[in-house]
Coordinates of C-alpha atoms in Angstrom, one line a residue:
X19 CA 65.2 17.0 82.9
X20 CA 61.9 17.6 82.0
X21 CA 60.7 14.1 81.7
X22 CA 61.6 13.4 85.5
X23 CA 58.0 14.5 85.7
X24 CA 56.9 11.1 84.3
X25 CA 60.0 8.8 85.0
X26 CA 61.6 9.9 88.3
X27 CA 60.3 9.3 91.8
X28 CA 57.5 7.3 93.9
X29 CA 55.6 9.7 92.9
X30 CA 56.0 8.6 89.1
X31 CA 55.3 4.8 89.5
X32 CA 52.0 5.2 87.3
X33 CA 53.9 7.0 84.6
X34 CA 56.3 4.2 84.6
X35 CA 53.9 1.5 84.5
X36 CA 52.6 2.8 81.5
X37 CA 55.7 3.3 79.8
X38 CA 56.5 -0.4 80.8
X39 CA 53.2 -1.1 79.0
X40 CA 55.2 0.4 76.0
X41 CA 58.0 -2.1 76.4
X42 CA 60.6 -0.1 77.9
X43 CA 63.1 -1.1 80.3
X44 CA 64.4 0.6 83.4
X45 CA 67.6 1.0 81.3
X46 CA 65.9 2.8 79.1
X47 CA 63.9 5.1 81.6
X48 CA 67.2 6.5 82.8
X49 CA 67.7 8.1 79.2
X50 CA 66.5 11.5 78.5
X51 CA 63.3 11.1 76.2
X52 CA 63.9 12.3 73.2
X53 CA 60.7 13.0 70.7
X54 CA 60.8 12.5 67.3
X55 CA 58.1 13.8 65.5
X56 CA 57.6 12.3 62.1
X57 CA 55.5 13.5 59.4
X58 CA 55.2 9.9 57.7
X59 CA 52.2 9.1 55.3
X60 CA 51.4 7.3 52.1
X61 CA 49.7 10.0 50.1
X62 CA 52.3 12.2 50.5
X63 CA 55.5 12.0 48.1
X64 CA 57.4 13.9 50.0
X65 CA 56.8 12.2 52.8
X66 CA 56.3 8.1 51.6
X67 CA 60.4 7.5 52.8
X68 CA 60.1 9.3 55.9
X69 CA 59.9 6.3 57.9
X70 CA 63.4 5.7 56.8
X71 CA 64.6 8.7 58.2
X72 CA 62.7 8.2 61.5
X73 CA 64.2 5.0 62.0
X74 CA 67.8 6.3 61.0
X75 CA 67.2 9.1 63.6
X76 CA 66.0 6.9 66.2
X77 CA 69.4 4.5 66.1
X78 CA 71.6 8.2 66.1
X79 CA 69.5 8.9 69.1
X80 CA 70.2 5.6 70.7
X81 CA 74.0 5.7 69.7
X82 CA 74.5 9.1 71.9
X83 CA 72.5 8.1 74.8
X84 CA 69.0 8.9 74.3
X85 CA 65.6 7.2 74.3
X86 CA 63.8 7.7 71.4
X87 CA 60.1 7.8 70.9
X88 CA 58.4 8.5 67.4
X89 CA 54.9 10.3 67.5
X90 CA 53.2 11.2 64.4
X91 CA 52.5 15.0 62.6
X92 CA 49.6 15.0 59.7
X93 CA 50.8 16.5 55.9
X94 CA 48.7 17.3 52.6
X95 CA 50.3 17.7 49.5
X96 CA 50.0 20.6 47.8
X97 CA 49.8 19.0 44.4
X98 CA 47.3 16.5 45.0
X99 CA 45.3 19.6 46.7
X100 CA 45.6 21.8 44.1
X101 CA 42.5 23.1 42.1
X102 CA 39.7 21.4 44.5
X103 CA 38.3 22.4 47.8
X104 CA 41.2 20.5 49.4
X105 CA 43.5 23.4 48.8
X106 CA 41.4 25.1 51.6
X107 CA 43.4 22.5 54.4
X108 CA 46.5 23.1 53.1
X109 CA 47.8 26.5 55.0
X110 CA 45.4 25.6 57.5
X111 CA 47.4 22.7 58.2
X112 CA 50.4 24.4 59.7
X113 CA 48.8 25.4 63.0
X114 CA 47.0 22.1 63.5
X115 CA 50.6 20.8 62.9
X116 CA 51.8 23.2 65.7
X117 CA 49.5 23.0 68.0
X118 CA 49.3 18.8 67.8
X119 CA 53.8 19.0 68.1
X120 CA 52.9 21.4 71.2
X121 CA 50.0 19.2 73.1
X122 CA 52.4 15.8 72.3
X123 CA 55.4 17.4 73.8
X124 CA 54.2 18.9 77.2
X125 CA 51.8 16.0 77.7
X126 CA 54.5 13.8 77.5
X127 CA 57.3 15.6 79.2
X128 CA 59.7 15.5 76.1
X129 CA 63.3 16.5 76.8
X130 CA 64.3 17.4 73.7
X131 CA 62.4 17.2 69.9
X132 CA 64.0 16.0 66.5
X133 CA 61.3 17.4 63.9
X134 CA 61.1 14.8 60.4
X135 CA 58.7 17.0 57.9
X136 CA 59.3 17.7 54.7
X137 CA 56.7 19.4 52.5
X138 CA 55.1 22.9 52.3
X139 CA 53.4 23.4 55.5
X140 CA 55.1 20.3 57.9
X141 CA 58.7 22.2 58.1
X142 CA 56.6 26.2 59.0
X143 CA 54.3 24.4 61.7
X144 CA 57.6 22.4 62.8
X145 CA 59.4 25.1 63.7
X146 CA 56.2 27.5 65.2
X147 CA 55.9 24.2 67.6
X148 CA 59.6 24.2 68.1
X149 CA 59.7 28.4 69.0
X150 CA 56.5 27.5 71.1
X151 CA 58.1 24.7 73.0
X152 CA 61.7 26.3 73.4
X153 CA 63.2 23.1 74.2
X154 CA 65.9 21.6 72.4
X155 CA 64.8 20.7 68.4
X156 CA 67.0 20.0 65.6
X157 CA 65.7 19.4 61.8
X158 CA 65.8 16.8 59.4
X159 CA 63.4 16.3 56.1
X160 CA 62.9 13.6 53.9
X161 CA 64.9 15.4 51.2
X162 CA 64.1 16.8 47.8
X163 CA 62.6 14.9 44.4
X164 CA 65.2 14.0 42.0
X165 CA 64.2 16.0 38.7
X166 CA 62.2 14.4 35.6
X167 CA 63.0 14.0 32.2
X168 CA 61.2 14.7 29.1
X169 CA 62.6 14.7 26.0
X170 CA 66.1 14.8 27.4
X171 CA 65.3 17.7 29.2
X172 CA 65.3 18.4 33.2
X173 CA 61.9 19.2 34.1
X174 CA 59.5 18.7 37.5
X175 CA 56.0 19.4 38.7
X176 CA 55.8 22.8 37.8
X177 CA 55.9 21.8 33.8
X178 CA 53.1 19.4 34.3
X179 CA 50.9 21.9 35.3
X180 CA 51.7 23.9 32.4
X181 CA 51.7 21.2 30.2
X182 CA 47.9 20.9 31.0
X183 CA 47.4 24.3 29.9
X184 CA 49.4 23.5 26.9
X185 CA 47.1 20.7 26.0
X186 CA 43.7 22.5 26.5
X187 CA 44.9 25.5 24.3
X188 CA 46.4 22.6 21.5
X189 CA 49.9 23.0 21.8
X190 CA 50.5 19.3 22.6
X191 CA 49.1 16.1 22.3
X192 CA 47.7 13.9 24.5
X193 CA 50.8 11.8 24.2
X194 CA 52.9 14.3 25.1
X195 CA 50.8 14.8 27.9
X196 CA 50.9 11.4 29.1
X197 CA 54.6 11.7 29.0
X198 CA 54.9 14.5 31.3
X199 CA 52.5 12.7 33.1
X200 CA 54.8 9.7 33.9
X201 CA 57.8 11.6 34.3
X202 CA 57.8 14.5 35.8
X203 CA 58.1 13.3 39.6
X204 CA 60.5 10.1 39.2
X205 CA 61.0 9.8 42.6
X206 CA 59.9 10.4 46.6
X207 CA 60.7 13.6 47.8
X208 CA 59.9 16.9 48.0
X209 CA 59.2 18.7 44.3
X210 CA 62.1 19.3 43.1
X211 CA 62.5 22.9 42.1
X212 CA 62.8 25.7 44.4
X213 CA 59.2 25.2 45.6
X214 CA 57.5 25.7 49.1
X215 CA 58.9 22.6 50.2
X216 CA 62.6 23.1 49.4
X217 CA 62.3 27.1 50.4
X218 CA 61.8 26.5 53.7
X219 CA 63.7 23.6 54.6
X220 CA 66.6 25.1 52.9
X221 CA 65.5 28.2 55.2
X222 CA 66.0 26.0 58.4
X223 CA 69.8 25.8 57.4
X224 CA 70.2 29.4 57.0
X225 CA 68.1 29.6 60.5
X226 CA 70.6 27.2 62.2
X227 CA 68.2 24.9 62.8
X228 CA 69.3 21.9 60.6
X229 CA 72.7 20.5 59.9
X230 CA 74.6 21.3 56.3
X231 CA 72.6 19.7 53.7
X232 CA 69.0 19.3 55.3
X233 CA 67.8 21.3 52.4
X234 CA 69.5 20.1 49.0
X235 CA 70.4 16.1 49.9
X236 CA 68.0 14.2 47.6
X237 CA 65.8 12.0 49.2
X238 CA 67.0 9.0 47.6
X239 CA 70.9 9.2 48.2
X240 CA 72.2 7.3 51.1
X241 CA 73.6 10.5 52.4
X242 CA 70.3 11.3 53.6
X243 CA 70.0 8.3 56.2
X244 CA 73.7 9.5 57.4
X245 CA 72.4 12.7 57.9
X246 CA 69.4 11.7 60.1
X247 CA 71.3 9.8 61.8
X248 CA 73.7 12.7 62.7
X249 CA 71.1 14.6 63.6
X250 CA 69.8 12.2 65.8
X251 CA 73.6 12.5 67.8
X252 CA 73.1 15.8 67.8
X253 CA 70.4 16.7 69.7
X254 CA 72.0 14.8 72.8
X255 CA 74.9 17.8 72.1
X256 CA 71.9 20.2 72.2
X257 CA 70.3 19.2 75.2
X258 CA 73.4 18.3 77.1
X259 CA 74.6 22.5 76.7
X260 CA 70.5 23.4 76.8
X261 CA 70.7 25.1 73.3
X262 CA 66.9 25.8 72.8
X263 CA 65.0 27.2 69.3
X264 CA 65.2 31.1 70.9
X265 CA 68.7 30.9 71.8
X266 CA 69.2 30.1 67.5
X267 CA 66.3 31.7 66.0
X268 CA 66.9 35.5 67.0
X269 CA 66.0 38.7 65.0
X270 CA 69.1 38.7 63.5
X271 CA 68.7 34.6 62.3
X272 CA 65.6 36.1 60.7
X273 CA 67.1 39.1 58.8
X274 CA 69.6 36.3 58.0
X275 CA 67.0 34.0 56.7
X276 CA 65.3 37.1 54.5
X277 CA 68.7 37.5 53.1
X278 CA 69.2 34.3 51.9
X279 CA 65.5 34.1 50.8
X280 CA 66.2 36.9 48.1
X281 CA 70.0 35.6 47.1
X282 CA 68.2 31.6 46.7
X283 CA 64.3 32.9 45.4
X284 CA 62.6 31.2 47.5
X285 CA 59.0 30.5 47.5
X286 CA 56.4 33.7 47.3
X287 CA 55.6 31.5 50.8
X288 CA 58.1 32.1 52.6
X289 CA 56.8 35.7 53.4
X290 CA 53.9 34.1 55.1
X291 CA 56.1 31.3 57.0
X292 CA 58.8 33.5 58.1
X293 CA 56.6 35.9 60.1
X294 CA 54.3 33.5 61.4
X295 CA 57.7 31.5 62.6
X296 CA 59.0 34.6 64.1
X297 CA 56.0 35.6 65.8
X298 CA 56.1 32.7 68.0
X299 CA 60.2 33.4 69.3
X300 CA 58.3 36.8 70.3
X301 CA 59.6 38.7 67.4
X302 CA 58.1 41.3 65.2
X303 CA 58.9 40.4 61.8
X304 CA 57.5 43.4 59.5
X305 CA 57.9 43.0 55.9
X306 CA 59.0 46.5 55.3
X307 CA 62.4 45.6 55.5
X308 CA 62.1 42.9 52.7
X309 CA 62.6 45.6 50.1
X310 CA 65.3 46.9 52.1
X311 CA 67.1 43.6 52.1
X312 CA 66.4 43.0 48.3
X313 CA 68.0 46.2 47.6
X314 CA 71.1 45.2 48.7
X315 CA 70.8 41.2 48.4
X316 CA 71.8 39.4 44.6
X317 CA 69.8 37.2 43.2
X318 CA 72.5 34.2 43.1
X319 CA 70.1 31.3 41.8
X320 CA 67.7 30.5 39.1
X321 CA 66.1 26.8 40.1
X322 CA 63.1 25.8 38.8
X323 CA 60.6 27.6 38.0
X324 CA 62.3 30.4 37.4
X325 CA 65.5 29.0 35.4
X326 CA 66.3 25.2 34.4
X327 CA 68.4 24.2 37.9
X328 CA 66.8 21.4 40.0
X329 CA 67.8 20.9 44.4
X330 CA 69.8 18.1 43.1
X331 CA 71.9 20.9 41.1
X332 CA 72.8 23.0 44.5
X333 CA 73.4 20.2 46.6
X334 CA 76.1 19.2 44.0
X335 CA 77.2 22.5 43.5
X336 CA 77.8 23.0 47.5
X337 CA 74.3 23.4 48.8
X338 CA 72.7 26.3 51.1
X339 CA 76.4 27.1 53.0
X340 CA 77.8 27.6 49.4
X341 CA 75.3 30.1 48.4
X342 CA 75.3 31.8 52.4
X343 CA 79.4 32.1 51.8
X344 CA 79.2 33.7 49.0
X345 CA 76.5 36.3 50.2
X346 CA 78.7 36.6 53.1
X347 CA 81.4 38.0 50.6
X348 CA 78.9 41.6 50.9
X349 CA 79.0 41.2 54.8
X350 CA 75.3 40.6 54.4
X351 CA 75.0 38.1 57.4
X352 CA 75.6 38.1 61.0
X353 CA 77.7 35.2 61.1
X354 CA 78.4 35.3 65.1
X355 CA 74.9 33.5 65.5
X356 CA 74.9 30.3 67.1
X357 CA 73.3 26.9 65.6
X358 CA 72.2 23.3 66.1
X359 CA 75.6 22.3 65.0
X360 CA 77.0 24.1 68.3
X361 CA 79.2 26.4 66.4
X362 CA 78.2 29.8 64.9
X363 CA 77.6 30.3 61.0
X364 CA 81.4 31.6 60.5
X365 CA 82.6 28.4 61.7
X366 CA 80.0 26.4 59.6
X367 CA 80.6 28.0 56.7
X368 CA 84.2 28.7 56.5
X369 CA 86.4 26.8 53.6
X370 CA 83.0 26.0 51.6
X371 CA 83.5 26.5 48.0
X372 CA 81.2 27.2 45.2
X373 CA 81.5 24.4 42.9
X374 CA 79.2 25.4 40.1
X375 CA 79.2 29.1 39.5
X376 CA 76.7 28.2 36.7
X377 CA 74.0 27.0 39.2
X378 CA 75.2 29.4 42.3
X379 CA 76.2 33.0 40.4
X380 CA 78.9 34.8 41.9
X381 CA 78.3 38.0 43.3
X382 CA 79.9 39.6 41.1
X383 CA 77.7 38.2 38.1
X384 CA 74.3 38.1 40.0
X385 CA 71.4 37.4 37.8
X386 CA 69.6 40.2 39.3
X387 CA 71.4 42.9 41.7
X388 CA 68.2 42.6 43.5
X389 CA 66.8 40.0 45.6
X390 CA 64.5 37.2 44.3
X391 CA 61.1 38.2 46.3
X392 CA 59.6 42.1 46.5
X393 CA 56.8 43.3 48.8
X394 CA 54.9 45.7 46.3
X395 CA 52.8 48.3 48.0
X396 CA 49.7 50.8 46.7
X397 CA 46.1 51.9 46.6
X398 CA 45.3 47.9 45.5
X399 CA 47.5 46.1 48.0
X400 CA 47.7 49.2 51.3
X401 CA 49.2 46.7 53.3
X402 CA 51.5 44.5 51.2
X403 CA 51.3 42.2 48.1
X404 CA 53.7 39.5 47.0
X405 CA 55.5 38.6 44.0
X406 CA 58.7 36.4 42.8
X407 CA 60.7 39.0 40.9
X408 CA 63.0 36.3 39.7
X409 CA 60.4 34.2 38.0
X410 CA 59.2 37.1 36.3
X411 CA 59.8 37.9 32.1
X412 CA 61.3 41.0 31.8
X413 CA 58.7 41.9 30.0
X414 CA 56.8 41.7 32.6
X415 CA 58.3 43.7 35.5
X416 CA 56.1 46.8 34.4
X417 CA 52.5 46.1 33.3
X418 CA 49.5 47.6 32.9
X419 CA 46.3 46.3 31.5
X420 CA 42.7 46.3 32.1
X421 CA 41.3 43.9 34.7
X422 CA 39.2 40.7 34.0
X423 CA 37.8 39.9 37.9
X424 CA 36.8 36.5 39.3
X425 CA 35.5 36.1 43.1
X426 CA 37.0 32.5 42.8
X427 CA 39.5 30.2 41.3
X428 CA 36.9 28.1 39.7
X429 CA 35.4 30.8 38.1
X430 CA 39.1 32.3 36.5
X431 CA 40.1 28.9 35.4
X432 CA 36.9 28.7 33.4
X433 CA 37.6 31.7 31.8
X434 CA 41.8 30.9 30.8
X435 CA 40.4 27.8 29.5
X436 CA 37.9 29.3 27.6
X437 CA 40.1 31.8 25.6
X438 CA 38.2 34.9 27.7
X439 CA 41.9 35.8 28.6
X440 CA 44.0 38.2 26.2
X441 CA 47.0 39.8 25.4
X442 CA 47.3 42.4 28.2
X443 CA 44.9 41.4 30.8
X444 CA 45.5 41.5 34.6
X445 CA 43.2 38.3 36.0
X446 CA 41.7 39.4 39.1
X447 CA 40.9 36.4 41.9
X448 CA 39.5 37.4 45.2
X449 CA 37.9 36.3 48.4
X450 CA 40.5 33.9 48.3
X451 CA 42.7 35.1 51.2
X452 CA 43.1 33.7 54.8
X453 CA 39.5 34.6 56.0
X454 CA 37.5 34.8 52.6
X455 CA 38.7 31.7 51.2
X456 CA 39.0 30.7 53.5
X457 CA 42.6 29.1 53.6
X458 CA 44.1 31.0 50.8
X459 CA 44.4 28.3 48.7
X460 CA 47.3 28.4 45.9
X461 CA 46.6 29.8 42.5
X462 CA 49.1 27.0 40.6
X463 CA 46.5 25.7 37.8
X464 CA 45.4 29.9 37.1
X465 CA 49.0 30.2 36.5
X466 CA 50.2 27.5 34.9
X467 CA 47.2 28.1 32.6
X468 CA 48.0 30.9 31.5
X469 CA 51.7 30.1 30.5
X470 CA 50.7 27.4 29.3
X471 CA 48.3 28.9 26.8
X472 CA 51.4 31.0 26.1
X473 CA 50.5 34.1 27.6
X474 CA 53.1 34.5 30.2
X475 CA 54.7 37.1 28.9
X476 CA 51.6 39.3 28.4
X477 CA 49.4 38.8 31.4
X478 CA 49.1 39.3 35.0
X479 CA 47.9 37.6 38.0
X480 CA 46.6 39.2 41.4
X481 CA 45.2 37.7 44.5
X482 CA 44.4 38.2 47.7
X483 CA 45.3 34.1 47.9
X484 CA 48.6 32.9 47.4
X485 CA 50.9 31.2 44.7
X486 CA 52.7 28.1 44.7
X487 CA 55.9 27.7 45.2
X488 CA 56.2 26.4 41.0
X489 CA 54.4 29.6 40.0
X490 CA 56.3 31.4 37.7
X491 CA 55.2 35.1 36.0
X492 CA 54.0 37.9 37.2
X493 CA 51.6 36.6 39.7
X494 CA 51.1 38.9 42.8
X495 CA 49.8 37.4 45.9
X496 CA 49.3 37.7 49.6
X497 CA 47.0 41.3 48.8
X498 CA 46.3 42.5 51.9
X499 CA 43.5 43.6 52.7
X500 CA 41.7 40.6 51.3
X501 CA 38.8 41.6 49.8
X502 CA 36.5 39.7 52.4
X503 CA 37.1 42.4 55.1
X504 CA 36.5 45.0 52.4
X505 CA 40.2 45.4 51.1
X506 CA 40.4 47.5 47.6
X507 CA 41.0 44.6 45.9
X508 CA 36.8 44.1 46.6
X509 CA 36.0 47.5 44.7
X510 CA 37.9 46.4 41.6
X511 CA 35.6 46.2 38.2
X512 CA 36.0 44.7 34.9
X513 CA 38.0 47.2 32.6
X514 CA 40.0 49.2 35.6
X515 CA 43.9 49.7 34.4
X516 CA 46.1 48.2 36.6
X517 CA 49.8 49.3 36.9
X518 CA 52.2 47.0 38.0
X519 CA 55.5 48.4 38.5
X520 CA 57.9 45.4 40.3
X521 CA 61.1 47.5 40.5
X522 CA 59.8 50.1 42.3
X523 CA 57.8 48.1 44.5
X524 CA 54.6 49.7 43.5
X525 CA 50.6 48.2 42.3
X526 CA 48.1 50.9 41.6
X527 CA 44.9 50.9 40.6
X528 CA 43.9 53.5 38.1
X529 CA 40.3 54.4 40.0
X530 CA 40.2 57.9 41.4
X531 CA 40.0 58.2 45.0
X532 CA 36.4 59.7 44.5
X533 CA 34.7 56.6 42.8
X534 CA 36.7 54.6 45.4
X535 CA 34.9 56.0 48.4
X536 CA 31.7 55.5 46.0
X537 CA 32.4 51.5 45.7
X538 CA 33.0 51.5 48.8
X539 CA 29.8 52.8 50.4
X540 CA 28.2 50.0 48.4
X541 CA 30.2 47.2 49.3
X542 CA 29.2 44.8 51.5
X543 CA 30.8 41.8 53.3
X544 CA 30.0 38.2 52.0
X545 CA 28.4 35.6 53.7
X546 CA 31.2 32.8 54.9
X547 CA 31.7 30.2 52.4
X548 CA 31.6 27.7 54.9
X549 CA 30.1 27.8 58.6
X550 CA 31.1 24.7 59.9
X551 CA 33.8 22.6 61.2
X552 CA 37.9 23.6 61.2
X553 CA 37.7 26.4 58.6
X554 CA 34.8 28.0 59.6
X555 CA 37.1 28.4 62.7
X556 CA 39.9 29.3 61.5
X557 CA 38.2 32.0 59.1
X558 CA 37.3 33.9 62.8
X559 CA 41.0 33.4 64.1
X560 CA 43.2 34.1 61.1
X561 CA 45.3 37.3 60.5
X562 CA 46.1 39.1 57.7
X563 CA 48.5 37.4 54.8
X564 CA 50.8 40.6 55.4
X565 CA 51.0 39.2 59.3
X566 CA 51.7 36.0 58.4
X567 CA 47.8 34.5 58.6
X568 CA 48.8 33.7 62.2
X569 CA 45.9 32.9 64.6
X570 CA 45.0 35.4 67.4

């Protein structure tokens, strides 16, 4: 056990002493010491009943023979970042997250790791930490947000946002407003739509690296707490046969996990998370074969925002193993991998039914033959740009209109607001990405402006940021190169045609190669927008979006 470094031997009477300082008994130092890293705080709704879980973990630990021991991981919500300078610390987050799980764990000697996160970045920096670590880790989040109500009507974060926009441009009333306000997020949880958040913890299912239901239980239901507490056993079974994050999270998990991404549509950040996650197991995740797999991988559900289904819909409808057996119907995933239930994804998902064909399509009515996510490619984006396909009007899956540019958020919300934004346009927002932001920050209030204004259907979005996991249209992230290190997306002007073209995976701007080369000999690089403190470092050590903004 690795924890007979501080617990066993002469040698280890100072150790122990301090651990007696904790209150532990020599019963208790005989048990392996089991970590459970909780993302509890109380700005976080997604995170506000985690301490429940944590506790409910800790007595499943107890019950199969471990010692528990609860040590904390930091979160920022996404919402309550959104639109300000906070947004900056919100992808940033996920390696702090990481590298904190990583220092707690081998300073402490952990034998084995039950991760508690829940919202965007926790469950991505959870599992880098648990790659990292390779010691046994099983999953368990504090569960998705039940979904509002207004006016009789499902709804959930994404509409407020848009509601907003929908007030400024007159469409409602303040009272209607105030409404949405108040009733949009009824509960704790993750958001509930098919958000960041939900994406990837439903992810870690596909990954086999939570037990059936980690993604879809709500976060109120009682289920939940029976869950954690399951987990909590479990991870004795894992580190009793030495089942470690590598042994579960192979190439072939990941190709699984890229399948499912497309069949669920998942969050536009996912094709950030996934990399980065792979990257630590020591694999090469290229995003070339994300059009490949959406070739062949249906689009099976339509949650919120791109249709009018909330988590609490697939979890009632059978959840994550519901959808990955009926993918499995195409023999689209290797089903021989092992998981952190001990058995392999045949045996998991064998005899589970699909118990809502309305909210999880057969594959035989799809919504789309294609998956949910496309990597587009072109003289704008050489290296990638990202965009949810299945949140996009139909309309909308070939544009092209003239660009309106902005070299910050701030200064295209201005513009949406202020009616500057027409019928046709492609809104342009740059030195946002990992290094020029720096943090990429989230374009959710550009967005939601502009459907809210009622120009979804018209207008495009581009960025070399990123897009919440609520975005909906045709909002194109991730552009790689960011225009900081002198991607095209720096050399664009007011008035160029753009040409979006989702179904054949193609973004091109309408510039001759000529005048190209001629912007470019003129270019040249920013100053940072901030020299000091955490981003300032993380702006030297970040990668590209298309590699996953991992730190070198």
């Amino acid at each position: 056990m690795k924890s007979d470094a501080v617990r066993t031997g002469v040698q280890c009477a100072p150790q122990r002493s301090l651990l007696h300082a904790l209150g532990m008994t020599d019963e208790e130092m005989q048990k392996p010491l089991i970590g459970i890293v909780s993302s509890y705080n109380e700005i976080v709704p997604g995170h506000m009943n985690i301490d429940k879980i944590v506790n409910a973990v800790k007595t499943g630990v107890a019950m199969a023979g471990g010692n528990p021991i609860v040590f904390p991981a930091i979160a920022v919500c996404d919402g309550i970042a959104m639109g300000h300078q906070g947004m900056k610390y919100s992808l940033v987050t996920r390696d702090l997250i990481a590298d904190s799980t990583e220092a707690m764990a081998i300073a402490h000697a952990f034998d084995a790791l039950v991760m508690v996160p829940n919202c965007d970045k926790n469950v991505p920096g959870l599992l880098m930490a648990a790659a990292r670590l390779n010691i046994p880790c099983i999953f368990v989040s504090g569960g998705p947000m039940l979904a509002g109500r207004v006016g009789g009507q499902k709804t959930s974060l994404s509409s407020m946002f848009e509601a907003v926009g929908s007030f400024n441009s007159g469409k409602i009333t303040a009272d209607e407003l105030n409404e949405y306000e108040n009733k949009v997020c009824p509960s704790c949880g993750s958001c509930s739509g098919m958000y960041t958040a939900n994406s990837m913890n439903c992810l870690t299912e596909v990954l086999g690296m939570g037990l059936r239901g980690n993604g879809t239980i709500p976060a109120v239901y009682s289920e939940r707490i029976q869950l954690a507490k399951r987990a909590g056993m479990k991870i004795m079974e894992l580190l009793e046969k030495d089942i470690k994050p590598r042994d579960i999270m192979t190439e072939d998990a990941f190709r699984n996990a890229l399948t499912m991404d497309m069949a669920l549509g998942c969050s536009t950040n996912s094709m950030l998370h996934l990399p980065a996650i792979a990257h630590e197991c020591g694999i090469d995740l290229n995003l070339d074969i994300a059009n490949e797999i959406s070739s062949r991988t249906p689009n099976l559900c339509h949650l919120a925002p791109a249709g009018r289904t909330y988590m609490e819909d697939l979890n009632e409808a059978g959840g994550i193993y519901a959808v990955m057996n009926e993918i499995n119907k195409l023999g689209l995933l290797n089903t021989d991998l092992i998981t952190c239930t001990g058995k392999t994804i045949a045996e998991n998902i064998s005899g589970v039914i699909n118990k809502n064909p309305e909210v999880i399509r057969p594959v035989e009515n799809p919504y789309s033959k294609t998956g949910g996510i496309a990597v587009l490619r072109g003289n704008l984006a050489p290296d990638s740009g990202v965009v949810k396909r299945s949140a996009v009007a139909p309309e909308m899956l070939k544009h092209s209109g003239p660009a309106k540019v902005y070299d910050c958020e701030e200064d295209a919300m201005e513009a949406i607001n202020g009616g500057d934004i027409v019928d046709g346009d492609v809104v342009v927002i740059r030195y946002e990405g990992p290094k020029g932001g720096p943090g990429m920050r989230e374009m959710l209030n550009p967005t939601s402006a502009i459907m809210g204004r009622g120009l979804g259907s018209t207008v495009a979005l581009i960025t070399d940021g990123r897009f919440s996991g609520a975005t909906r249209g045709a909002a194109i992230g991730h552009v790689s190169p960011e225009a900081a290190v002198g991607g095209p997306i720096a050399l664009v002007e007011n008035g160029d045609i753009i040409e979006i073209d989702i179904p054949n995976s193609k973004i091109t701007l309408m510039v001759s190669d000529d005048e190209l080369a001629k912007r470019r000999a003129e270019w040249k690089p920013r100053q940072p927008k901030i020299t000091t403190g955490y981003l300032a470092r993380y702006s030297k050590l970040v990668s590209s979006g298309a590699q996953g903004a991992v730190l070198s």
